[in-house]
Amino acid sequence: MGSLSTNSLSFLEPNSFADESKRVIDFIAEYYRNIEQFPVQSKVNPGYLSEMLPKTAPYFPESLDDILKDVTDSIIPGLTHWQSPNFFAYFQATASTAGFLGEMLCTGLNVVGFTWLSSPAASELESIAMDWMGKMLKLPSSFLFSGTGGGVLHGSTCEAIICTLAAARDDALRRLGGSENITKLVVYCSDQTHFTLQKGAKLIGIPPSNFRSLPTSFSTEFALSPETLRAAIEDDIKCGLVPLYLCATVGTTSTGAVDPIEEWGKIAHNYKLWFHIDAAYAGSACICPEFRHYLNGVELADSFSMNPHKWLLTNMDCCCLWVKRPTLLVDSLSTKSEIVGHNSFDPSHPVDYKDWQIALSRRFRAIRLWIVIRRHGLDNLMYHIRSDVEMAKRFEALVKEDGRFEIVVPRRFSLVCFRLKPKHESQGSELNRKLLEAVNSSGRALMSHSVVGGVYFIRCAIGSTLTEMRHVDDLWKLIQEKAKIIYLQDGN
Amino acid sequence: MGSLSTNSLSFLEPNSFADESKRVIDFIAEYYRNIEQFPVQSKVNPGYLSEMLPKTAPYFPESLDDILKDVTDSIIPGLTHWQSPNFFAYFQATASTAGFLGEMLCTGLNVVGFTWLSSPAASELESIAMDWMGKMLKLPSSFLFSGTGGGVLHGSTCEAIICTLAAARDDALRRLGGSENITKLVVYCSDQTHFTLQKGAKLIGIPPSNFRSLPTSFSTEFALSPETLRAAIEDDIKCGLVPLYLCATVGTTSTGAVDPIEEWGKIAHNYKLWFHIDAAYAGSACICPEFRHYLNGVELADSFSMNPHKWLLTNMDCCCLWVKRPTLLVDSLSTKSEIVGHNSFDPSHPVDYKDWQIALSRRFRAIRLWIVIRRHGLDNLMYHIRSDVEMAKRFEALVKEDGRFEIVVPRRFSLVCFRLKPKHESQGSELNRKLLEAVNSSGRALMSHSVVGGVYFIRCAIGSTLTEMRHVDDLWKLIQEKAKIIYLQDGN
């Protein structure tokens, strides 16, 4: 490609922009075509890349050919391939053509919609897309701009939680009459809640000793019982503390558990806690009528979040947050500035999204979500969810058919939690750790593990965009093959 | 394009991925070709878009043709065109072909590098690119992985500041021996510091009454004098408060002012404050030897941040943060989890970047910065900065030549602060507000304003990727034309 001429236009000249971009498109398409050939989890050793790349930046420009060659030779071998159809680890980060198209427009237009004025379409499309998504989830109108609430796109659940925690905190401190009361505020969740809540609570200044991670067990399928919650709140009140914030999860990370939203909502209401529902993973499933019941009681929440970048084909990153009282969010996060302007929240005016998030600057993520919804339609998005759940049911059935294995916690969505049954419970961890290691190190599939109620198990999260039934069948054959070897080694 | 067939593969099928993506590439290239035809600032009225789009999501898929037609008809008229060569407002968010290519790879690969293991190349390339960038800025080795520090990519300065504030806070609370001491901690900056610091300090629980925004004036060109700073710190100590954090700015938003880094660094050291340097805008210029002196004293800082997404052709979003003591960052932000694992910071091991930022999930931003650096080389990146500064010098000279105008604060980088001289000082704001409104409402250019020392002025920020000398000349003609009309109207 030769060197760039020293002409300011060449940095973004439309013809070379199109030519070079199309070469990268072809490169990515070829990556998708070949993706099954790569080991799902990278086999490189720590520090491998610094052996392959220079220690300092080049002084002169390098060609696109050279750069893409390095991506092939140096970067791709070091990737864990999240888009592989054989990726069954963590929760998926689903990509789609539509998500990619939307991201190209976001990056190509490269507008910064921190206020309405700084790019009106960016703010307005975000509000519209949030109402679309909210209606797809049948959220009550109290969360929608067309009702009395509103929504915003964040990059991650952690950001969404921090913003709502800060809004709750500042509202409480106003009522309590002094910032020294921050040491009295208490945050509640279960021991299955994503650690992002603990990180967020610490970040906004809640003393770590005021964070209540309450115990769950097999008896409630790792949902937190309302009795345990109420008792913890009562204890804290007796000690002179002030219950602040309660986070329920619809689809926990370890097992896909669902906290009892309605009962928690009533408790939150009684004790005046801010009630947040984190449905990062399973929220996407709730666009299907048969899963919507998991959100029953959402009308009792103050805020609700879910991540289309996980299970709704939206590419990284996209977290939807809806709040009932935008005023509280804006009161906590707004800033005055002569240059960018300032408005307090007024429901009759379009939104200045800088006051709904942590940062000032923001990308035009809304166009990505909008295109994902339009290009697929609700019909295909539901098909996508259902197809993953069907594959998970198939995998679950395969596990149940094999007497050596057991399902550890009932499957609700597309996550299957299983293990090899140990002869003695004390060997369970080691046995399954070996099995997981054998599967993952084969490079043919990647799963992860977790521990609940003292039981180590394997998580098979189904839902990568490219995964088909044949991949699930192959995974099961691989697991059986490795299990056989491990059983033989262990003399079983 | 017809509807998607209900086949899971079609969501990310390589051939249709390539075809549809190339159509969007052509669409964006055409947008760049036509960008000068659009009014720079959108002329839509609040709520315009909800009149044009449906209230609910479509049930069936829509064609790419229909979607792109809506982008043309409904979205583009509502954009303020940040990539227009006539965009002189705020600070630029510079796009480039290289930045776009890097972002396509980030979004196409769509890996989530929260830990080293979750995608080793993502973590390692980030560490390498941060060292490259740090060496381009001639940062001391105490900030580099090849030395004793390290760097991380955030989305925004606000995130970078929050993470360092939290690290400083938690370190101080450990030393003070209890979280109730949070109400004693004090944060210092000047009245020219970006409001992001105030937002960040409030977010991490510093009482708003402990935030010191110290006065600057024309006499120091809006840098904060060390004497004022030291006096404020002494006052707080006398009151039993604990100085925590000091933020200096290299290139303030209003005027491009530069705080005296070396003198502040000594004060921070004496009083044991965490010293952060925010060079969001002007940091990029410091890759040129002739601007590097503005960072003299950076070796006294605890952390340093700058945003390649502003002035270094990296597209949104990309903020570089370097810290001297990664351990403090990781101590404050790390989290344990069975699923994603946990390591405390160990300089001999690759980085788990989830412990260097707010969120767990993260995009592969490093590949964008890496390609921007390689495709241009340091040579072209310096050319880009110098060319913008040359254009700013030209604009400054034009202002100075016209007796009706004056430069309000000396220019340092590519931001020119100027105004129409009023007959009476009391008319200055109104006169320049009218001029700015006349220029901006013409649609032919966009500038912004600010107020320092009670003086309202116009900010002309030069540096959009597509801006050439002819655009600067046209802008000046436009300003003169509008000024003439306003003078006539005002009877001047």
Short mmCIF file of C-alpha atoms in Angstrom, two decimals, chain A residues 25 89 218 242-243 265 276 357 360:
data_model
loop_
_atom_site.label_atom_id
_atom_site.label_comp_id
_atom_site.label_asym_id
_atom_site.label_seq_id
_atom_site.Cartn_x
_atom_site.Cartn_y
_atom_site.Cartn_z
CA ILE A 25 -14.03 -6.61 5.46
CA ALA A 89 -17.60 -20.32 28.11
CA PHE A 218 -29.60 -25.63 46.45
CA VAL A 242 -29.73 2.68 56.58
CA PRO A 243 -30.75 0.15 53.90
CA GLY A 265 -39.98 -5.65 45.20
CA HIS A 276 -32.42 -2.65 40.70
CA GLN A 357 -23.86 8.17 32.52
CA LEU A 360 -19.00 13.15 29.20
#
